């Protein structure tokens, strides 16, 4: 029997659809006995590669997007507040994720959930490392150590390398899930992921 | 009791997700006692307005898109063949739709379904008016009259006017559905449309 690789879950903290996927992806994977690697990325790099812009900045689409994310949250029964600043700068939150992840991958998921809740659930800007450290502190992560960790070259390289590798792997949006080389873009493809994990073919 | 307006279903014949929506939208509307106005548009006009390009021409996204539409069709159990030419030029098919629609709105839906089947089900290019007329002929529409009708200024204006008005109404993709001023972009939002028609609020 071949060994199954973990499912790769790429997401951008500034992406609300990433938030929507984050609350469901592990549960879907678990149903099929699979694990999930969480990988925050700087989506701007991929958007540049495809000549795209963040949804919120695209004419017409931006207005639609704001309504769509509010109703998707409502239908999923998730806390949601439209942030005043969109898109936020996710550099600090993403680096912090990888710093936590080096020590404890479960804690890193908890941290990501806390950042998503703060930004998309409560609408607070999470661009500033001090705010990131505060949210980390509330789930018993040492904020000062986290801030120092985010400045290390190893962590900076980690985020940059994973982001560049994600573009090479074909990631151009958030959320973006790769399972057994099959790609799923958008939280609205999670039911397809579920079917894929069940059957292994279409 | 207020009179309910018809649901507006905007689509581009060159859009596979428009094809996927076209086979379901009337059924969903009917469940809620609603009718649907079908409105093919020249999506390129809206894409220009938002600085976008057809999916198939976007780096990275293009490859993903080809796989995604094939598996969506499979999951929906719909005939599907990737057309050699993408995106096709839908000008003739769209004009022909409005010409048929002037005489018989039901027949126009049948015509649209036939074009979608020929292009996305069988993979044949439908850019040429002679091919459009042939497909129309197979469902007992007079191909020669249709070709003449497509050359009339009234029909040309109709397609242009509806396309321009759709951009003003916020349409930037295909399929795009407007029900009671609520907008739905993508066949993956049809379940939301269903919920909306059921409850009238989120």
Short mmCIF file of C-alpha atoms in Angstrom, two decimals:
data_model
loop_
_atom_site.label_atom_id
_atom_site.label_comp_id
_atom_site.label_asym_id
_atom_site.label_seq_id
_atom_site.Cartn_x
_atom_site.Cartn_y
_atom_site.Cartn_z
CA UNK A 1 0.00 0.00 0.00
CA UNK A 2 1.45 3.35 -1.01
CA UNK A 3 1.96 5.89 1.71
CA UNK A 4 -0.35 8.86 1.44
CA UNK A 5 1.26 12.28 1.54
CA UNK A 6 -0.23 14.99 3.74
CA UNK A 7 -2.68 17.31 2.04
CA UNK A 8 -1.16 20.76 1.42
CA UNK A 9 -3.34 23.69 2.45
CA UNK A 10 -2.00 27.00 1.10
CA UNK A 11 -3.62 30.16 2.35
CA UNK A 12 -3.13 33.89 2.71
CA UNK A 13 -4.15 35.50 6.01
CA UNK A 14 -5.59 38.46 4.07
CA UNK A 15 -7.94 36.08 2.23
CA UNK A 16 -11.43 35.55 3.70
CA UNK A 17 -11.98 32.45 1.60
CA UNK A 18 -8.81 31.09 3.23
CA UNK A 19 -10.53 31.71 6.58
CA UNK A 20 -13.62 29.82 5.41
CA UNK A 21 -11.52 26.85 4.27
CA UNK A 22 -9.39 26.83 7.43
CA UNK A 23 -12.32 25.90 9.63
CA UNK A 24 -13.24 22.87 7.52
CA UNK A 25 -10.16 21.42 5.83
CA UNK A 26 -8.83 19.34 8.74
CA UNK A 27 -12.24 17.83 9.43
CA UNK A 28 -12.62 16.75 5.80
CA UNK A 29 -9.12 15.29 5.72
CA UNK A 30 -9.65 13.41 8.99
CA UNK A 31 -12.76 11.70 7.63
CA UNK A 32 -10.47 10.05 5.09
CA UNK A 33 -7.64 9.36 7.52
CA UNK A 34 -5.50 12.13 6.06
CA UNK A 35 -3.42 14.90 7.63
CA UNK A 36 -3.06 18.50 6.50
CA UNK A 37 0.05 20.68 6.23
CA UNK A 38 -0.88 24.33 6.71
CA UNK A 39 1.16 26.74 4.62
CA UNK A 40 0.49 30.46 4.78
CA UNK A 41 1.92 32.26 1.76
CA UNK A 42 2.34 35.82 0.55
CA UNK A 43 -0.28 35.63 -2.18
CA UNK A 44 0.86 38.89 -3.78
CA UNK A 45 3.78 36.98 -5.32
CA UNK A 46 1.41 34.59 -7.11
CA UNK A 47 -0.94 37.42 -8.07
CA UNK A 48 1.99 39.17 -9.73
CA UNK A 49 2.84 35.96 -11.58
CA UNK A 50 -0.69 35.79 -13.02
CA UNK A 51 -1.11 39.53 -13.58
CA UNK A 52 -3.93 39.66 -11.01
CA UNK A 53 -4.83 41.95 -8.13
CA UNK A 54 -6.46 41.27 -4.76
CA UNK A 55 -10.24 40.86 -5.31
CA UNK A 56 -11.09 43.85 -3.16
CA UNK A 57 -9.07 46.15 -5.45
CA UNK A 58 -10.64 44.98 -8.72
CA UNK A 59 -13.36 47.28 -10.13
CA UNK A 60 -16.89 45.79 -9.82
CA UNK A 61 -15.54 42.54 -8.36
CA UNK A 62 -14.48 44.37 -5.18
CA UNK A 63 -18.05 45.34 -4.28
CA UNK A 64 -19.40 41.90 -5.10
CA UNK A 65 -16.63 40.31 -3.06
CA UNK A 66 -17.55 42.26 0.07
CA UNK A 67 -21.16 41.06 -0.11
CA UNK A 68 -20.20 37.52 -1.02
CA UNK A 69 -17.85 37.00 1.91
CA UNK A 70 -20.41 38.39 4.37
CA UNK A 71 -23.13 36.01 3.18
CA UNK A 72 -20.75 33.02 2.97
CA UNK A 73 -19.79 33.63 6.61
CA UNK A 74 -23.47 33.89 7.56
CA UNK A 75 -24.38 30.66 5.81
CA UNK A 76 -21.40 28.90 7.46
CA UNK A 77 -22.38 30.39 10.80
CA UNK A 78 -18.93 31.92 11.30
CA UNK A 79 -18.06 35.13 13.14
CA UNK A 80 -17.48 37.85 10.53
CA UNK A 81 -16.70 41.56 10.47
CA UNK A 82 -15.56 43.33 7.32
CA UNK A 83 -12.08 44.69 8.17
CA UNK A 84 -11.59 48.43 7.65
CA UNK A 85 -8.25 47.76 6.00
CA UNK A 86 -8.26 45.31 3.08
CA UNK A 87 -6.06 43.70 2.08
CA UNK A 88 -4.02 43.72 5.26
CA UNK A 89 -0.28 43.05 5.15
CA UNK A 90 0.15 39.46 6.27
CA UNK A 91 3.96 39.37 6.38
CA UNK A 92 4.27 39.41 10.18
CA UNK A 93 1.45 36.94 10.79
CA UNK A 94 2.87 34.55 8.18
CA UNK A 95 6.40 34.68 9.55
CA UNK A 96 5.01 34.20 13.07
CA UNK A 97 3.14 31.13 11.88
CA UNK A 98 6.33 29.47 10.68
CA UNK A 99 8.13 30.39 13.90
CA UNK A 100 5.40 28.70 15.95
CA UNK A 101 5.30 25.82 13.47
CA UNK A 102 8.98 25.06 14.03
CA UNK A 103 8.13 24.20 17.63
CA UNK A 104 4.61 22.80 17.46
CA UNK A 105 2.57 22.21 14.31
CA UNK A 106 -0.70 21.87 16.24
CA UNK A 107 -0.09 25.12 18.07
CA UNK A 108 0.66 26.78 14.73
CA UNK A 109 -2.81 25.83 13.47
CA UNK A 110 -4.31 27.22 16.65
CA UNK A 111 -2.31 30.42 16.07
CA UNK A 112 -3.52 30.67 12.46
CA UNK A 113 -7.11 30.21 13.62
CA UNK A 114 -6.62 32.98 16.18
CA UNK A 115 -5.25 35.38 13.54
CA UNK A 116 -8.10 34.55 11.16
CA UNK A 117 -10.64 35.07 13.94
CA UNK A 118 -9.12 38.40 14.91
CA UNK A 119 -8.92 39.68 11.34
CA UNK A 120 -12.03 38.23 9.66
CA UNK A 121 -14.14 37.43 12.70
CA UNK A 122 -13.58 40.71 14.55
CA UNK A 123 -12.38 42.89 11.67
CA UNK A 124 -9.11 43.97 13.28
CA UNK A 125 -6.05 44.79 11.23
CA UNK A 126 -3.26 42.28 11.81
CA UNK A 127 -0.53 43.95 9.79
CA UNK A 128 1.49 45.05 12.83
CA UNK A 129 3.79 42.56 14.56
CA UNK A 130 2.73 43.96 17.95
CA UNK A 131 -0.89 43.00 17.25
CA UNK A 132 0.24 39.58 16.04
CA UNK A 133 2.23 39.13 19.27
CA UNK A 134 -0.78 40.16 21.35
CA UNK A 135 -3.04 37.58 19.69
CA UNK A 136 -0.32 34.96 20.12
CA UNK A 137 -0.03 35.90 23.80
CA UNK A 138 -3.71 35.19 24.34
CA UNK A 139 -3.11 31.54 23.38
CA UNK A 140 -0.03 31.23 25.56
CA UNK A 141 2.66 31.87 23.00
CA UNK A 142 5.45 34.14 24.26
CA UNK A 143 4.96 37.37 22.33
CA UNK A 144 8.48 38.71 22.83
CA UNK A 145 10.12 35.48 21.71
CA UNK A 146 7.77 35.40 18.72
CA UNK A 147 8.77 38.93 17.69
CA UNK A 148 12.45 38.03 17.93
CA UNK A 149 11.83 34.78 16.05
CA UNK A 150 10.16 36.62 13.18
CA UNK A 151 13.37 38.61 12.70
CA UNK A 152 15.54 35.53 12.25
CA UNK A 153 16.88 34.92 8.76
CA UNK A 154 15.77 31.28 8.95
CA UNK A 155 12.11 32.24 9.41
CA UNK A 156 12.25 34.99 6.78
CA UNK A 157 13.76 32.51 4.32
CA UNK A 158 11.20 29.87 5.21
CA UNK A 159 8.24 32.07 4.28
CA UNK A 160 9.96 33.30 1.13
CA UNK A 161 10.98 29.79 0.02
CA UNK A 162 7.54 28.26 0.65
CA UNK A 163 5.88 31.15 -1.17
CA UNK A 164 8.19 30.78 -4.19
CA UNK A 165 7.76 27.00 -4.19
CA UNK A 166 3.98 27.39 -4.03
CA UNK A 167 4.03 29.45 -7.23
CA UNK A 168 6.14 26.74 -8.87
CA UNK A 169 3.56 24.19 -7.72
CA UNK A 170 0.80 26.16 -9.46
CA UNK A 171 -0.73 27.99 -6.50
CA UNK A 172 -2.34 31.22 -7.72
CA UNK A 173 -5.06 31.90 -5.15
CA UNK A 174 -6.22 31.35 -1.58
CA UNK A 175 -7.27 28.91 -0.35
CA UNK A 176 -5.44 26.46 -2.58
CA UNK A 177 -5.31 22.79 -1.67
CA UNK A 178 -3.18 20.10 -3.25
CA UNK A 179 -4.05 16.48 -2.54
CA UNK A 180 -2.25 13.71 -4.46
CA UNK A 181 -1.34 16.32 -7.11
CA UNK A 182 -4.99 17.26 -7.59
CA UNK A 183 -5.55 21.00 -7.09
CA UNK A 184 -8.52 22.74 -5.47
CA UNK A 185 -8.87 26.51 -5.55
CA UNK A 186 -11.45 28.18 -3.32
CA UNK A 187 -13.43 27.09 -0.29
CA UNK A 188 -16.25 26.31 -2.73
CA UNK A 189 -14.17 23.35 -4.00
CA UNK A 190 -14.00 21.65 -0.58
CA UNK A 191 -16.87 19.32 -1.46
CA UNK A 192 -14.88 18.26 -4.53
CA UNK A 193 -11.86 17.66 -2.27
CA UNK A 194 -14.07 15.49 -0.10
CA UNK A 195 -15.17 13.46 -3.13
CA UNK A 196 -11.59 13.21 -4.38
CA UNK A 197 -10.32 11.88 -1.05
CA UNK A 198 -13.17 9.41 -1.02
CA UNK A 199 -12.76 8.01 -4.53
CA UNK A 200 -9.24 8.95 -5.66
CA UNK A 201 -10.54 9.68 -9.16
CA UNK A 202 -13.35 11.50 -10.89
CA UNK B 1 -48.17 41.03 -2.19
CA UNK B 2 -45.30 42.47 -4.20
CA UNK B 3 -44.78 41.10 -7.68
CA UNK B 4 -41.57 39.15 -8.01
CA UNK B 5 -39.33 40.09 -10.91
CA UNK B 6 -37.83 37.37 -13.11
CA UNK B 7 -34.37 36.19 -12.15
CA UNK B 8 -31.72 37.46 -14.57
CA UNK B 9 -29.28 34.85 -15.81
CA UNK B 10 -26.29 36.40 -17.59
CA UNK B 11 -23.93 34.08 -19.40
CA UNK B 12 -21.26 33.93 -22.06
CA UNK B 13 -21.39 31.04 -24.54
CA UNK B 14 -17.58 30.74 -24.31
CA UNK B 15 -17.86 30.15 -20.54
CA UNK B 16 -18.04 26.53 -19.34
CA UNK B 17 -19.29 27.60 -15.93
CA UNK B 18 -22.14 29.31 -17.80
CA UNK B 19 -22.89 25.91 -19.35
CA UNK B 20 -22.90 24.28 -15.92
CA UNK B 21 -25.31 26.90 -14.56
CA UNK B 22 -27.58 26.78 -17.60
CA UNK B 23 -28.62 23.19 -16.92
CA UNK B 24 -29.71 23.98 -13.35
CA UNK B 25 -30.89 27.56 -13.05
CA UNK B 26 -34.46 27.12 -14.33
CA UNK B 27 -35.03 24.11 -12.10
CA UNK B 28 -33.91 26.03 -9.01
CA UNK B 29 -36.05 29.02 -9.91
CA UNK B 30 -39.11 26.85 -10.58
CA UNK B 31 -38.90 25.30 -7.09
CA UNK B 32 -39.56 28.78 -5.75
CA UNK B 33 -42.21 29.70 -8.31
CA UNK B 34 -39.84 32.02 -10.14
CA UNK B 35 -39.01 32.51 -13.81
CA UNK B 36 -35.64 33.15 -15.42
CA UNK B 37 -34.64 35.61 -18.14
CA UNK B 38 -31.68 34.26 -20.11
CA UNK B 39 -29.25 36.91 -21.27
CA UNK B 40 -26.14 35.95 -23.20
CA UNK B 41 -23.53 38.70 -23.14
CA UNK B 42 -20.16 39.44 -24.70
CA UNK B 43 -18.14 38.95 -21.52
CA UNK B 44 -15.01 40.50 -23.03
CA UNK B 45 -16.59 43.93 -22.46
CA UNK B 46 -16.89 43.30 -18.72
CA UNK B 47 -13.44 41.72 -18.55
CA UNK B 48 -12.02 44.89 -20.09
CA UNK B 49 -13.87 46.95 -17.48
CA UNK B 50 -12.26 44.96 -14.66
CA UNK B 51 -8.83 44.62 -16.30
CA UNK B 52 -9.25 40.84 -16.51
CA UNK B 53 -8.66 38.22 -19.17
CA UNK B 54 -10.47 34.98 -20.03
CA UNK B 55 -9.43 32.30 -17.47
CA UNK B 56 -7.90 30.10 -20.13
CA UNK B 57 -5.44 32.85 -21.11
CA UNK B 58 -4.23 33.61 -17.56
CA UNK B 59 -0.87 32.05 -16.61
CA UNK B 60 -1.22 29.17 -14.09
CA UNK B 61 -4.97 29.68 -13.81
CA UNK B 62 -5.45 28.50 -17.41
CA UNK B 63 -4.10 25.01 -16.71
CA UNK B 64 -6.06 24.72 -13.46
CA UNK B 65 -9.20 25.90 -15.23
CA UNK B 66 -8.99 23.14 -17.85
CA UNK B 67 -8.81 20.44 -15.18
CA UNK B 68 -11.48 22.08 -13.03
CA UNK B 69 -14.08 22.28 -15.77
CA UNK B 70 -13.50 18.66 -16.78
CA UNK B 71 -14.02 17.37 -13.23
CA UNK B 72 -17.00 19.68 -12.58
CA UNK B 73 -18.67 18.27 -15.70
CA UNK B 74 -17.90 14.72 -14.54
CA UNK B 75 -19.33 15.33 -11.07
CA UNK B 76 -22.45 16.90 -12.60
CA UNK B 77 -22.71 14.01 -15.06
CA UNK B 78 -22.75 16.36 -18.05
CA UNK B 79 -21.37 15.70 -21.53
CA UNK B 80 -17.99 17.43 -21.81
CA UNK B 81 -15.19 17.78 -24.35
CA UNK B 82 -12.46 20.38 -24.01
CA UNK B 83 -12.82 22.54 -27.15
CA UNK B 84 -9.70 22.90 -29.29
CA UNK B 85 -10.34 26.63 -29.61
CA UNK B 86 -10.79 28.58 -26.34
CA UNK B 87 -12.20 31.07 -25.90
CA UNK B 88 -14.42 30.84 -28.95
CA UNK B 89 -15.97 33.98 -30.44
CA UNK B 90 -19.57 33.98 -29.25
CA UNK B 91 -20.79 36.98 -31.24
CA UNK B 92 -22.83 35.00 -33.79
CA UNK B 93 -24.32 32.61 -31.23
CA UNK B 94 -25.30 35.49 -28.95
CA UNK B 95 -26.94 37.50 -31.72
CA UNK B 96 -28.72 34.38 -32.90
CA UNK B 97 -30.05 33.83 -29.38
CA UNK B 98 -31.71 37.27 -29.33
CA UNK B 99 -33.13 36.75 -32.79
CA UNK B 100 -34.77 33.49 -31.67
CA UNK B 101 -35.77 35.11 -28.39
CA UNK B 102 -37.74 37.83 -30.20
CA UNK B 103 -40.04 35.11 -31.50
CA UNK B 104 -40.08 32.50 -28.73
CA UNK B 105 -38.31 32.76 -25.37
CA UNK B 106 -38.64 29.02 -24.69
CA UNK B 107 -37.15 28.14 -28.06
CA UNK B 108 -34.31 30.56 -27.33
CA UNK B 109 -33.41 28.60 -24.18
CA UNK B 110 -33.51 25.40 -26.20
CA UNK B 111 -31.21 27.05 -28.76
CA UNK B 112 -28.78 28.18 -26.02
CA UNK B 113 -28.72 24.66 -24.61
CA UNK B 114 -27.96 23.30 -28.09
CA UNK B 115 -25.07 25.73 -28.57
CA UNK B 116 -23.68 24.91 -25.13
CA UNK B 117 -23.97 21.19 -25.84
CA UNK B 118 -22.23 21.55 -29.19
CA UNK B 119 -19.39 23.69 -27.81
CA UNK B 120 -18.79 22.30 -24.31
CA UNK B 121 -20.42 18.91 -24.63
CA UNK B 122 -18.92 17.96 -28.01
CA UNK B 123 -15.99 20.43 -28.10
CA UNK B 124 -16.90 22.00 -31.45
CA UNK B 125 -16.06 25.60 -32.24
CA UNK B 126 -19.20 27.72 -32.57
CA UNK B 127 -17.59 30.97 -33.72
CA UNK B 128 -18.85 30.69 -37.28
CA UNK B 129 -22.42 31.76 -38.09
CA UNK B 130 -22.74 28.79 -40.49
CA UNK B 131 -22.12 26.37 -37.61
CA UNK B 132 -24.57 28.30 -35.43
CA UNK B 133 -27.19 28.06 -38.20
CA UNK B 134 -26.57 24.31 -38.57
CA UNK B 135 -27.13 23.71 -34.83
CA UNK B 136 -30.25 25.88 -34.97
CA UNK B 137 -31.49 23.88 -37.95
CA UNK B 138 -31.27 20.66 -35.95
CA UNK B 139 -33.88 22.04 -33.54
CA UNK B 140 -36.15 23.25 -36.31
CA UNK B 141 -35.08 26.86 -36.49
CA UNK B 142 -34.70 28.16 -40.06
CA UNK B 143 -30.96 28.63 -40.48
CA UNK B 144 -31.18 31.03 -43.42
CA UNK B 145 -33.67 33.29 -41.65
CA UNK B 146 -31.50 33.17 -38.55
CA UNK B 147 -28.41 34.25 -40.50
CA UNK B 148 -30.32 37.17 -42.01
CA UNK B 149 -31.77 38.06 -38.62
CA UNK B 150 -28.31 38.24 -37.06
CA UNK B 151 -27.39 40.91 -39.60
CA UNK B 152 -30.26 43.21 -38.64
CA UNK B 153 -29.34 46.38 -36.80
CA UNK B 154 -32.04 45.70 -34.21
CA UNK B 155 -30.45 42.40 -33.16
CA UNK B 156 -26.92 43.82 -33.20
CA UNK B 157 -28.09 46.70 -31.01
CA UNK B 158 -29.93 44.36 -28.69
CA UNK B 159 -26.82 42.33 -27.85
CA UNK B 160 -24.68 45.45 -27.53
CA UNK B 161 -27.25 47.22 -25.30
CA UNK B 162 -27.80 44.23 -23.00
CA UNK B 163 -24.05 43.71 -22.70
CA UNK B 164 -23.45 47.38 -21.81
CA UNK B 165 -26.36 47.37 -19.36
CA UNK B 166 -25.03 44.20 -17.73
CA UNK B 167 -21.73 45.94 -16.98
CA UNK B 168 -23.68 48.84 -15.47
CA UNK B 169 -25.58 46.32 -13.34
CA UNK B 170 -22.30 44.95 -11.99
CA UNK B 171 -21.92 41.81 -14.11
CA UNK B 172 -18.22 40.94 -14.42
CA UNK B 173 -18.23 37.17 -14.98
CA UNK B 174 -20.19 34.19 -16.30
CA UNK B 175 -22.50 32.84 -15.09
CA UNK B 176 -23.83 35.85 -13.21
CA UNK B 177 -27.29 35.75 -11.70
CA UNK B 178 -29.25 38.64 -10.25
CA UNK B 179 -32.29 37.86 -8.10
CA UNK B 180 -34.04 40.66 -6.21
CA UNK B 181 -30.83 42.72 -6.56
CA UNK B 182 -28.76 39.96 -4.94
CA UNK B 183 -25.85 38.91 -7.15
CA UNK B 184 -24.44 35.42 -7.66
CA UNK B 185 -21.25 34.84 -9.62
CA UNK B 186 -20.33 31.31 -10.65
CA UNK B 187 -22.19 28.01 -10.88
CA UNK B 188 -20.75 27.27 -7.44
CA UNK B 189 -23.08 29.93 -6.00
CA UNK B 190 -26.26 28.22 -7.20
CA UNK B 191 -26.85 26.64 -3.79
CA UNK B 192 -26.69 30.15 -2.30
CA UNK B 193 -29.22 31.30 -4.92
CA UNK B 194 -31.45 28.44 -3.84
CA UNK B 195 -31.19 29.53 -0.19
CA UNK B 196 -31.78 33.15 -1.12
CA UNK B 197 -34.94 32.35 -3.08
CA UNK B 198 -36.14 30.26 -0.17
CA UNK B 199 -35.57 32.77 2.62
CA UNK B 200 -35.22 36.18 0.94
CA UNK B 201 -32.46 37.13 3.37
CA UNK B 202 -29.25 35.69 4.81
#
